[in-house]
Amino acid sequence: MADTAQGTTTEEVEYSEDQIAVHWREEEYVEPPEQFQEQANAGDKSILERFAPENFPDCFVEYAELLSWDKKWDEIVDTSNPPFFKWWVGGKLNACVNCVDRHLESRGDENAIVWVPELEEDETEEITYKELHRRVNEFAALLKDFCGVEAQDRVTFHMPMVPDLPVAMLACARLGVIHSQVFGGFSGGACGQRMADAKSTILVTMDAYYRNGELIDHKVKADEAVEAAKKEGIEVEKILVFRRKPGEYHSESEMVDGRDYFVDELLEDYEGKEVEPESMAAEDTLFLMYTSGTTGRPKGAQHSIGGYLSYVTGTSKYYQDIHPEDTYWCFADIGWITGHSYIVYGPLALGTTTVMYEGVPTYPDAGRPWRIAEKLGVDIFHTAPTTIRMLRKVGPEEPGKYDYHFKTMTTVGEPIEPDVWRWYWKVVGKGEAAITDTWWMTETGGFTGSTLPFLQPMKPGSCGPAALGIQLVIFDENGEEVSKGSGKAGYICIRNPWPGRMLTVWGQDERFIDTYYKRFNKDSNSKEWRDWPFMCGDGAVQAEDGYFRILGRIDDVINVAGHRLGTKELESAAIEVEEVAEAAAVPVVDETRGKVVEMYIALKPEVSESDEDVAKKVAAQIEKDIGKIARPKNVWVVPDMPKTRSGKIMRRVIAGISNFADVGDISTLANPDVVDKIREQVQNAKKERGEDLQELSKKEQEEIATFGEGSE
Ligand code: 6R9
């Protein structure tokens, strides 16, 4: 039982069909450390006043003023054509200048990027702002001259975590070209599909990269991408191949004459070249970031230059408390929105040192992240619950062995279970660092719910209040506002426009409206922004104190005999069992009750108890925390879960397995090979138990196939 529990909520409550049940108890506050309060960027309460709703939209000027503009804006936000709001109208700027050039004078010899290769014996690479400027200019010259790209053309990257990736992104930004980075772990097919959607004919990739100590072939995926794009009518014209090891080539894939080029060879012609930055309109596009669903084409979230950059810079400053002299490490992949906003654009716009790590957290052992932190003097650490769970699983005592000190630690990507939060706080942060649980999504550009690190107390499992200038509201199924402290959950929405929001879904304005606005917009002809709340897609509950607890994606809710259970609550209960490292809940179709819960769990290493005994404990804990109704039909102990690039469990895949249904597209899994393993294990066991499934109706098939499809 949690040490700060304020009583339990085990009694059964009746819920109406449309309401998500909330069984989670509120945790107690944890006060942030005092020693950093003086230096904090958000140090005094006046900031809350400045960003209060009555100061909308002027409050965001504070963020825009953090940037250097070629021309100041004429209008803060144009809301005349909802929901296509435009920020900093009339303003002109260049994102690369803001992230590189403007720091040359004051921080030219300081490190902009510190890159840590996966092999520990390989040298760490330090790239100063001057060096970054040189590399970005040379690559921009190559793109412009050799590839002939022009402002607002699209260039696709399928790159691993190497510094060439931010260099290439910033080179595009310098030219006003739109980049579209596809997560390196995705398949070639997924990359080609995204190229076709963006109508992009240039691919930037790498021959190979390190993963778990092995140099793995990546260029082979480029050939698959070419094929996939071709099927959708796009001919890939040029493939620019970076080489992981200078002068060597580590791929089975042949270089195709007249299409494939080694970047290092091409760059010889551009040595020392400088390229004038394009002065771009604030509402021009900086990049596309694709988010996938199981059905339909992937959606290209189209982010603006001025709005996006101002928002990520402001939130990096106040929520991560980044100062230029900090050493900041966001342990995420740049192929995820977190990497774009909080490895590259936000930190570099603030002129700090941003650390990039090539490999997996546990290579060669679970002490690696803490050794990196110690060696580089990292003082701000940003990562995801999945990484925290993994590090806790394999090395619960490791952080204590290393001499590093964090002032802030951030978590992002999923609700963090209070139990995991406490390990992060006590063991990783050594009780010295403030935690900010930052809730947001690809579409929002930057943080939308969080505490300010040294101003607002933390509450494990809650992200905190709405972020500065963001007006959050929860609606029920009928569009009625759910009041705070009511204990009722609903659909969390953002009431007002904010600068970080995506402009639209690339090439699909209607889909943009349908996905994010249709549900809670009461009058599609209204020209008033207040009539256009943005639906985030998450279920949430707001406590009396205004803090939000995110219950997971709305389409992850499991309906058992009319009780709508949030997956995250079930998983959080399972993880309270000592032996459990990770848990996932999915629905299975059941003859009598419609749907029932099935749990998947992964155990910590060296668990001596049998799988059956742990499974029993999990079932009992869920019954205790949530109620009999949620008692899982089966608890499967599996080696690992299928995960996305950001480490979110792809529940629709395991839901497919549990229901003997199609698992759908798995090209965007970070670890596709676990699918067959789990399928064999679970389906064989089910057949033995006589649980192989009855026919699924069309509606049931659809429900299983799209279960949790909104998660990325
Ligand atoms: C940044 C990112 C978005 C979804 C989002 C929500 C979940 C992200 C969270 C969180 C609870 C947090 N999510 N951060 N849930 N607490 N701190 O993750 O973007 O990959 O688009 O995913 O992630 O469900 O809707 P993206």
XYZ file of C-alpha atoms in Angstrom, residues 285-698:
414
model
C 5.513 25.321 -41.565
C 8.582 24.145 -39.674
C 8.002 20.374 -39.761
C 5.609 17.477 -40.023
C 5.391 14.847 -37.313
C 3.300 11.828 -38.205
C 1.095 10.156 -35.652
C -0.437 6.854 -36.567
C -3.753 5.197 -36.109
C -4.772 1.704 -37.087
C -7.166 2.936 -39.692
C -6.710 5.508 -42.389
C -3.508 7.201 -43.458
C -1.143 8.416 -40.736
C -1.804 12.017 -39.788
C 0.938 14.528 -40.468
C 0.792 17.022 -37.606
C 1.891 20.251 -39.276
C 3.713 22.614 -36.935
C 4.337 26.310 -37.500
C 7.582 28.230 -37.215
C 6.647 31.182 -35.005
C 3.877 29.714 -32.877
C 5.593 26.402 -32.242
C 9.034 27.823 -31.576
C 7.727 30.437 -29.167
C 5.739 27.816 -27.285
C 8.521 25.248 -26.895
C 11.000 27.938 -25.912
C 8.712 29.384 -23.238
C 7.775 26.006 -21.792
C 11.419 24.806 -21.807
C 12.335 27.888 -19.867
C 9.653 27.739 -17.197
C 8.839 24.049 -16.855
C 12.283 22.542 -17.270
C 13.957 25.578 -15.792
C 16.604 25.612 -18.529
C 19.350 28.228 -18.266
C 22.148 28.518 -20.843
C 24.703 27.189 -18.360
C 22.748 24.008 -17.557
C 23.575 20.601 -18.988
C 20.277 19.286 -20.091
C 19.543 15.712 -21.071
C 16.274 14.649 -22.581
C 16.471 10.905 -22.790
C 14.041 10.387 -25.650
C 14.210 9.881 -29.386
C 14.100 12.813 -31.786
C 11.706 10.762 -33.904
C 9.071 11.467 -31.271
C 7.578 14.936 -30.767
C 9.331 15.101 -27.379
C 12.675 15.026 -29.153
C 11.729 17.773 -31.591
C 10.411 20.106 -28.919
C 12.623 19.239 -25.980
C 15.912 17.899 -27.369
C 16.279 20.210 -30.339
C 14.139 23.321 -30.650
C 13.337 24.446 -27.094
C 16.770 23.866 -25.495
C 18.740 25.228 -28.453
C 16.549 28.310 -28.719
C 17.542 28.953 -25.089
C 21.235 28.479 -25.920
C 21.842 25.626 -23.504
C 23.801 22.371 -23.880
C 21.583 19.504 -24.973
C 22.761 15.909 -24.564
C 21.880 13.181 -27.053
C 22.411 9.481 -26.454
C 22.458 6.980 -29.298
C 21.466 3.776 -27.611
C 19.289 1.829 -25.228
C 19.067 2.762 -21.532
C 20.468 -0.516 -20.279
C 23.508 -0.895 -22.514
C 25.854 -2.299 -21.365
C 24.113 -2.318 -17.957
C 21.495 -0.470 -15.956
C 24.045 2.006 -14.590
C 24.701 3.582 -17.989
C 22.313 6.556 -17.786
C 23.650 7.485 -14.361
C 27.256 7.229 -15.533
C 26.406 9.556 -18.423
C 24.759 11.977 -16.003
C 27.766 11.875 -13.699
C 30.366 12.249 -16.439
C 28.670 15.107 -18.244
C 27.393 16.891 -15.157
C 23.771 16.665 -16.286
C 21.547 18.743 -14.008
C 18.212 18.520 -15.853
C 16.882 15.101 -16.780
C 13.847 14.401 -18.926
C 12.461 10.967 -19.757
C 9.374 8.754 -19.995
C 7.697 6.422 -17.477
C 8.537 3.445 -19.661
C 12.268 4.187 -19.307
C 11.904 4.808 -15.593
C 10.075 1.493 -15.166
C 12.709 -0.317 -17.170
C 15.571 1.178 -15.160
C 13.808 0.416 -11.922
C 13.205 -3.123 -13.097
C 16.812 -3.939 -13.918
C 18.777 -1.655 -11.640
C 16.763 -0.425 -8.664
C 19.896 0.498 -6.690
C 22.028 1.840 -9.545
C 21.393 5.595 -9.284
C 22.756 5.679 -5.730
C 26.144 4.483 -6.961
C 26.825 7.571 -9.020
C 27.642 11.115 -8.104
C 25.267 13.233 -10.142
C 22.785 15.829 -8.961
C 19.638 16.854 -10.761
C 17.646 19.994 -10.067
C 14.659 19.097 -12.217
C 13.409 15.827 -13.645
C 10.610 15.613 -16.113
C 8.393 12.747 -17.136
C 6.338 12.524 -20.311
C 4.401 10.114 -22.453
C 2.049 8.282 -20.143
C 0.551 8.712 -16.725
C 3.243 7.699 -14.256
C 2.088 5.262 -11.596
C 2.524 6.791 -8.104
C 4.647 3.817 -7.133
C 7.056 4.481 -10.005
C 6.915 8.227 -9.304
C 8.216 7.592 -5.787
C 11.203 5.607 -7.042
C 11.977 8.410 -9.523
C 11.765 10.960 -6.729
C 13.659 9.115 -4.006
C 16.187 7.029 -5.891
C 16.850 8.773 -9.198
C 16.366 12.300 -7.927
C 17.824 11.472 -4.496
C 15.056 13.604 -3.023
C 16.840 16.717 -4.300
C 15.158 17.331 -7.636
C 11.744 18.702 -8.513
C 9.664 16.436 -10.753
C 7.470 17.888 -13.434
C 4.985 15.453 -14.927
C 4.395 17.037 -18.303
C 1.170 16.055 -20.043
C 0.796 16.939 -23.719
C 0.758 15.398 -27.186
C 2.167 15.590 -30.705
C -0.663 17.894 -31.692
C -0.116 20.445 -28.916
C 3.554 21.122 -29.708
C 4.531 21.490 -26.057
C 3.451 20.919 -22.463
C -0.221 21.531 -21.683
C -0.472 20.314 -18.087
C 2.284 20.331 -15.448
C 3.444 21.887 -12.215
C 6.007 24.684 -12.297
C 9.063 23.019 -10.748
C 9.785 25.324 -7.834
C 6.500 27.103 -7.452
C 3.829 24.441 -7.237
C 3.827 21.284 -5.105
C 3.935 17.942 -6.853
C 1.352 15.218 -6.530
C 2.356 11.710 -7.629
C 0.185 10.450 -10.478
C -1.276 13.883 -11.280
C 0.291 15.998 -13.980
C -0.735 19.116 -12.071
C -2.723 22.153 -13.178
C -3.089 23.497 -16.714
C 0.152 24.864 -18.150
C 0.628 28.650 -18.266
C -1.948 30.283 -20.519
C -3.749 26.993 -21.219
C -7.400 26.766 -20.219
C -8.322 23.150 -19.605
C -11.862 21.909 -19.280
C -13.410 18.451 -18.906
C -16.630 17.660 -20.757
C -18.884 14.706 -20.217
C -20.391 12.624 -23.005
C -23.116 15.242 -23.548
C -20.793 18.195 -23.736
C -21.597 19.393 -20.218
C -18.742 20.704 -18.143
C -17.596 18.383 -15.371
C -16.822 20.386 -12.277
C -13.582 20.026 -10.390
C -13.645 17.944 -7.252
C -16.726 16.059 -8.467
C -14.705 12.869 -8.847
C -16.155 12.431 -12.309
C -14.012 11.837 -15.339
C -14.588 12.963 -18.871
C -12.974 14.226 -22.036
C -10.218 16.728 -21.390
C -10.182 19.655 -23.818
C -8.328 22.931 -24.276
C -10.726 25.804 -24.407
C -8.519 28.493 -25.937
C -6.075 28.728 -28.854
C -2.373 28.541 -27.924
C 0.732 29.105 -30.051
C 2.097 25.539 -29.964
C -0.911 23.872 -31.534
C -0.432 22.181 -34.887
C -1.732 24.188 -37.831
C -3.682 21.299 -39.318
C -3.339 17.697 -40.476
C -1.096 17.922 -43.521
C -3.318 18.070 -46.583
C -6.444 17.099 -44.635
C -8.149 20.114 -43.075
C -11.441 18.256 -42.732
C -9.790 15.444 -40.808
C -8.234 18.034 -38.516
C -11.657 19.456 -37.670
C -13.275 16.031 -37.382
C -10.618 14.586 -35.101
C -10.084 17.445 -32.679
C -13.052 19.791 -32.842
C -16.199 18.169 -34.121
C -17.218 16.457 -30.939
C -17.493 19.520 -28.699
C -18.142 22.272 -31.207
C -21.818 23.209 -31.020
C -21.955 25.537 -34.017
C -19.707 24.842 -36.962
C -20.393 28.310 -38.382
C -19.280 30.108 -35.272
C -16.424 32.573 -35.669
C -15.899 32.799 -31.917
C -12.884 30.858 -30.613
C -14.744 30.022 -27.409
C -16.994 27.727 -29.412
C -14.039 25.610 -30.506
C -12.593 23.547 -27.670
C -9.751 21.268 -28.759
C -10.415 17.645 -27.829
C -7.167 16.083 -26.616
C -8.416 12.492 -26.743
C -7.564 11.666 -23.136
C -9.865 10.871 -20.251
C -9.152 12.914 -17.134
C -10.424 13.874 -13.728
C -9.802 17.153 -11.927
C -9.349 17.261 -8.170
C -10.648 20.039 -5.949
C -7.243 21.770 -6.016
C -7.333 22.045 -9.814
C -4.795 19.291 -10.470
C -5.540 16.924 -13.341
C -5.105 13.221 -13.358
C -4.869 11.764 -16.838
C -6.548 8.377 -17.107
C -5.244 7.480 -20.571
C -6.694 7.676 -24.043
C -10.472 7.711 -24.252
C -10.409 4.855 -26.718
C -8.452 2.798 -24.166
C -11.422 2.610 -21.829
C -12.705 -0.907 -21.135
C -16.423 -1.287 -20.698
C -17.285 -4.152 -18.339
C -21.020 -4.579 -17.880
C -21.540 -0.856 -18.144
C -18.594 0.147 -15.964
C -16.080 2.109 -17.984
C -12.658 1.313 -16.573
C -9.551 3.316 -17.448
C -6.670 1.067 -18.462
C -4.186 3.124 -16.499
C -5.941 2.536 -13.191
C -5.932 -1.202 -13.735
C -2.269 -1.097 -14.643
C -1.365 1.079 -11.708
C -3.047 -1.420 -9.369
C -1.121 -4.301 -10.966
C 2.160 -2.496 -10.575
C 1.611 -2.143 -6.848
C 2.436 -5.835 -6.653
C 6.098 -5.972 -5.688
C 7.188 -8.395 -8.417
C 5.546 -6.530 -11.316
C 7.616 -4.220 -13.500
C 5.098 -3.339 -16.164
C 1.429 -4.006 -16.873
C -1.100 -3.610 -19.670
C -4.865 -4.041 -19.577
C -7.014 -5.000 -22.573
C -10.639 -6.025 -23.102
C -11.698 -9.503 -24.182
C -15.094 -10.262 -25.548
C -17.102 -12.308 -23.080
C -20.377 -14.105 -23.707
C -22.061 -13.010 -20.520
C -20.591 -9.678 -19.608
C -19.872 -8.161 -23.017
C -16.265 -7.433 -22.201
C -13.930 -8.439 -19.436
C -10.447 -7.343 -18.506
C -7.344 -9.294 -19.363
C -3.967 -8.271 -17.951
C -0.477 -8.632 -19.345
C 2.415 -8.216 -16.960
C 6.198 -8.276 -17.160
C 8.128 -9.179 -14.028
C 11.200 -7.687 -12.412
C 14.274 -9.892 -12.839
C 15.051 -12.576 -10.283
C 11.513 -12.991 -9.045
C 11.402 -16.233 -7.124
C 7.649 -16.654 -7.016
C 5.902 -18.663 -9.702
C 4.082 -16.888 -12.525
C 0.784 -18.287 -11.218
C 1.314 -16.847 -7.764
C 2.183 -13.395 -9.084
C -0.821 -13.553 -11.393
C -3.052 -14.307 -8.422
C -1.639 -11.385 -6.494
C -2.281 -9.070 -9.438
C -5.889 -10.193 -9.713
C -6.361 -9.687 -5.974
C -4.798 -6.222 -6.007
C -7.048 -5.101 -8.860
C -10.084 -6.422 -7.039
C -9.005 -4.574 -3.920
C -8.188 -1.233 -5.567
C -10.954 -1.125 -8.149
C -13.542 -3.754 -7.425
C -14.752 -7.217 -8.332
C -16.040 -6.019 -11.643
C -12.472 -5.438 -12.804
C -11.101 -8.831 -11.792
C -9.131 -9.992 -14.818
C -10.182 -13.122 -16.644
C -6.521 -13.982 -17.233
C -3.213 -12.510 -16.178
C -0.463 -13.316 -18.682
C 3.144 -13.084 -17.612
C 5.061 -12.099 -20.762
C 8.703 -11.175 -21.413
C 7.920 -7.766 -22.912
C 5.057 -5.715 -24.369
C 4.740 -4.378 -27.916
C 5.660 -0.689 -27.753
C 5.630 2.454 -29.838
C 8.563 4.804 -30.385
C 7.729 6.618 -27.171
C 7.455 3.404 -25.182
C 3.686 3.412 -24.976
C 2.261 -0.066 -24.930
C 0.313 -0.738 -28.118
C -2.698 -2.223 -26.460
C -4.587 -2.896 -29.681
C -1.923 -5.445 -30.609
C -2.327 -7.442 -27.402
C -6.089 -6.923 -27.524
C -5.960 -8.534 -30.973
C -3.997 -11.465 -29.567
C -6.305 -11.969 -26.580
C -9.336 -11.975 -28.858
C -7.850 -14.133 -31.627
C -8.328 -11.180 -33.924
C -6.145 -9.348 -36.399
C -3.360 -7.374 -34.691
C -3.332 -4.796 -37.494
C -0.371 -2.769 -38.720
C 2.757 -3.375 -36.669
C 5.179 -1.362 -38.834
C 5.331 1.367 -36.213
C 6.345 -0.835 -33.318
C 9.737 -0.317 -31.764
C 9.952 -4.091 -31.087
C 7.783 -5.960 -33.650
C 9.346 -9.368 -32.904
C 7.654 -9.716 -29.515
C 4.247 -9.973 -31.208
C 4.688 -13.538 -32.459
C 6.172 -14.654 -29.159
C 3.259 -13.340 -27.136
C 0.719 -14.633 -29.630
C 2.059 -18.152 -29.419
C 2.225 -18.147 -25.651
C -1.198 -16.662 -25.001
C -3.210 -18.294 -27.739
C -1.832 -21.762 -27.018
C -2.672 -21.390 -23.353
C -6.129 -20.122 -24.190
C -6.819 -23.027 -26.505
C -5.805 -25.404 -23.746
C -8.223 -23.681 -21.411
C -10.972 -23.939 -24.011
C -11.066 -20.185 -24.380
C -10.539 -19.949 -28.098
C -12.914 -17.408 -29.208
C -16.413 -17.474 -30.507
C -17.090 -15.418 -33.632
C -16.604 -11.694 -33.124
C -19.299 -9.448 -34.475
C -18.258 -6.724 -36.919
